Amino acid sequence: MKPVTVYDIAKEANVSVATVSRVLNNTAPVKKETRERIMELINKYQFQPNALARSLIKKETGMIGIILPDITNPFFPQVLSGFDREVRNKGYTYFLCDTMSADYDVADQYVRESQYLNALCEKQVDGIVMIGGRVDLAKPSRELVTEVLDIGKRVPILLINGDLPGASLHRVATDERLGAELAARHLLELGHRDIAIVGGYRNMRNTIQRTSGVVRTMERSGLKVRKEWVLGEGFSVDSGEAFIGQLLSMPERPTAVFCMNDLVAIGVLKGAVKAGLRVPRDLSIVGCDDIPFAANSIPGLTTISLKASELGRTAAEIFHKLIAGEKVRKTTVLQPELIVRESTAPIRA
Amino acid sequence: MKPVTVYDIAKEANVSVATVSRVLNNTAPVKKETRERIMELINKYQFQPNALARSLIKKETGMIGIILPDITNPFFPQVLSGFDREVRNKGYTYFLCDTMSADYDVADQYVRESQYLNALCEKQVDGIVMIGGRVDLAKPSRELVTEVLDIGKRVPILLINGDLPGASLHRVATDERLGAELAARHLLELGHRDIAIVGGYRNMRNTIQRTSGVVRTMERSGLKVRKEWVLGEGFSVDSGEAFIGQLLSMPERPTAVFCMNDLVAIGVLKGAVKAGLRVPRDLSIVGCDDIPFAANSIPGLTTISLKASELGRTAAEIFHKLIAGEKVRKTTVLQPELIVRESTAPIRA
DNA sequence: TCGTAAACGGTAACCGGTTTCACTAAGGGC
DNA sequence: GCCCTTAGTGAAACCGGTTACCGTTTACGA
């Protein structure tokens, strides 16, 4: 069954396609009876205008692309949810481009990132938002920068919690260093002096910033972080379990662990409990991200909220302004927040 | 800067657009030098063919729509991840249409479902997959059936864990009743006789099937489920906490709780621990879904795996066949699996 | 009664690709 | 030498909308 088109409607209503188009978009006055006649036919045939054809000439598609590393990491659904809520009522739909989940090969991730960037561009999306992946690298490769820059000339690109020095893209980010400082200060106030830092990847900006936030805060109090207590690499629960295993096998143990994200923190918690430690009595743990599960673990996880959903919401707002042609500040910074739950406690005397 | 088109390339290469199109798709032989000349220009200008224009005439877009209730519920990212893995290498991209997250108004959810269905259809997606929402209702409304049926005539629709009697759509589902039976049998084997069933919504098929699975298994052993121990409504952690609160306030308490999903189970666990119970010593808990967190809670959650990622993968496979025009069995049923962890234990004498 | 602007609507160009059809030239079999 | 393929290419139609441009009516004030 061939789909009905404006031509079919026009013919049966004895008008031109232009008129049909006009009632569709009410972009010009149409006589009441004519309009009604056309509307009737539209309902009769359940006519749905072909968005491809429309977008082709209008040069806007109402489509946005979101590139992220792993939808399976609860942080991203949070971001997405904030984003979604903001765009869905404005008639936008978005492509979800997951570069890594179900397949943790970093090299593949990077090529997929490029593939998606191109695919989205060909599909004429109105904008692209990128989270994580290569834009989160401390030193993004020259090629990436030129690639993104090139695409960025054709379609607005927005970075969430990422940066591409030299590309000068719009971005919204949480102040990660401040977040880490908040966490470190909290631990210091509880009397902890021996703090480990675990997880993340040392080539990623977030890891570097968070680490430096903790180190700096310690140093301001005249304390140091032991080198052997800084453990990488990984952002998963499993890696967290491995880290705590390593720490517990050391002759001298920290009294608190700062984890690069909540997943790692959960792994640390799990490993610690398995090893017979009681949290927070024997070990304080603080995570980062405030994924929904952080509130539901036992004990509840003290963590830094990166304001995931607000990040998404803000990104969406910026997009609207960008698409509407408004001037927007290049960088928007959100404030992290320390969420104190039950996984941290004063050090025992 | 106007984007470059096949015409620009053709002109500069002194060929017709037809030839450019031919090298782009290599759909017909082109002389080697001509091809090279064109390829050079394509690289020079970073030419990206406009997918809208292409799709308009090809009548295939390489776009799929996924409608689900709440990306924030970890079950769905799992499904998505399986789906993604299967489609991404075939060049498909998909729209994520979240109908509920960040806004738990069921009425809104339903209108959004319709809106997305239409929007996706207008965007000429090659297929639509629906999970949850109205297609998960025990008695879907007449209107929904005709609506979906109508859309379904234009684009293939696939239901995951849902059904629309009368619409005869393709669907892939896990045998939910069997899953519940597995759980119940496990509890019976551990000696439990007093089992509560909490969570879900009584107008949803999954809730009805799972409940009946438990009830039936009990009855086969000559046991009954007490009416006052069957508690609804809700799929969230908070509702789980409320349910256990209610149960604990009753004069007679169950020794085990079957939860309609893992989120509820986590809530029950949390509430039980807060109330001073020890799990599984004082109370056995079994969930459903096997979300990633189930393995990471303390104690680890015994649960029924609905094979989320396999569900997604299978859906993707079916789509490929459907789009390729192959004949596909209407219904594919996956087997659930009991995952025994630490939240269930033999009843104490 | 006339002039002018607003209302109304049609024609055709346009968006940027793909594909059919027709044509030329070269190669191969007889 | 003739016919048939096949390689290589271009012109133009097509996909299904929107819109610039223009012509005809109609309403209304002078």
Short mmCIF file of N, CA and C in Angstrom, two decimals, chain B residues 18 20 28 40 59 68 76 80 96 129 148 165 187 223 233 237 271 277 291 308-309 317 335:
data_model
loop_
_atom_site.label_atom_id
_atom_site.label_comp_id
_atom_site.label_asym_id
_atom_site.label_seq_id
_atom_site.Cartn_x
_atom_site.Cartn_y
_atom_site.Cartn_z
N ALA B 18 25.33 11.41 -11.77
CA ALA B 18 25.10 9.97 -11.80
C ALA B 18 26.39 9.22 -11.52
N VAL B 20 29.05 10.32 -9.98
CA VAL B 20 29.45 10.49 -8.58
C VAL B 20 28.69 9.51 -7.71
N ALA B 28 27.80 0.55 -10.13
CA ALA B 28 28.05 0.27 -11.54
C ALA B 28 29.51 0.58 -11.81
N GLU B 40 39.23 11.72 -4.90
CA GLU B 40 40.10 12.80 -4.43
C GLU B 40 39.29 14.02 -4.00
N LYS B 59 13.90 4.83 0.25
CA LYS B 59 12.85 4.29 1.11
C LYS B 59 13.40 3.38 2.20
N LEU B 68 10.59 3.10 25.21
CA LEU B 68 10.61 2.41 26.50
C LEU B 68 10.21 3.37 27.59
N PHE B 76 16.52 -1.52 31.40
CA PHE B 76 16.44 -1.09 30.01
C PHE B 76 17.78 -0.83 29.35
N LEU B 80 19.01 -2.47 25.91
CA LEU B 80 19.54 -1.57 24.89
C LEU B 80 20.94 -1.97 24.47
N LEU B 96 16.16 6.95 20.83
CA LEU B 96 15.72 6.50 22.13
C LEU B 96 14.53 7.36 22.54
N VAL B 129 10.71 -0.63 18.03
CA VAL B 129 10.55 -1.64 19.07
C VAL B 129 9.97 -0.98 20.31
N VAL B 148 -1.73 1.19 17.15
CA VAL B 148 -0.49 0.48 16.87
C VAL B 148 -0.63 -0.34 15.58
N PRO B 165 -2.88 -8.41 22.04
CA PRO B 165 -3.73 -9.46 21.45
C PRO B 165 -4.57 -8.85 20.34
N LEU B 187 12.41 -21.10 46.71
CA LEU B 187 12.03 -20.78 48.09
C LEU B 187 11.43 -21.98 48.79
N LEU B 223 0.03 -25.40 49.05
CA LEU B 223 0.15 -24.20 49.89
C LEU B 223 -0.60 -23.04 49.27
N GLU B 233 1.26 -1.12 44.78
CA GLU B 233 1.68 -1.04 43.42
C GLU B 233 3.01 -0.31 43.36
N VAL B 237 12.43 1.44 44.20
CA VAL B 237 13.07 1.14 45.48
C VAL B 237 12.20 1.64 46.63
N GLY B 271 14.79 -1.76 53.63
CA GLY B 271 13.83 -1.60 54.72
C GLY B 271 14.02 -2.65 55.80
N LEU B 277 16.36 -6.50 60.77
CA LEU B 277 16.39 -7.89 60.34
C LEU B 277 17.73 -8.19 59.68
N ILE B 291 19.28 -7.00 37.35
CA ILE B 291 20.00 -5.78 36.96
C ILE B 291 21.42 -5.88 37.50
N ALA B 308 17.94 -9.80 29.87
CA ALA B 308 17.72 -8.49 29.27
C ALA B 308 18.53 -8.30 28.00
N SER B 309 19.82 -8.55 28.09
CA SER B 309 20.63 -8.19 26.94
C SER B 309 20.36 -9.14 25.78
N GLU B 317 18.13 -9.06 15.95
CA GLU B 317 18.22 -10.11 14.93
C GLU B 317 16.93 -10.21 14.14
N GLN B 335 14.17 -18.30 27.73
CA GLN B 335 14.03 -18.96 29.03
C GLN B 335 14.67 -18.11 30.13
#
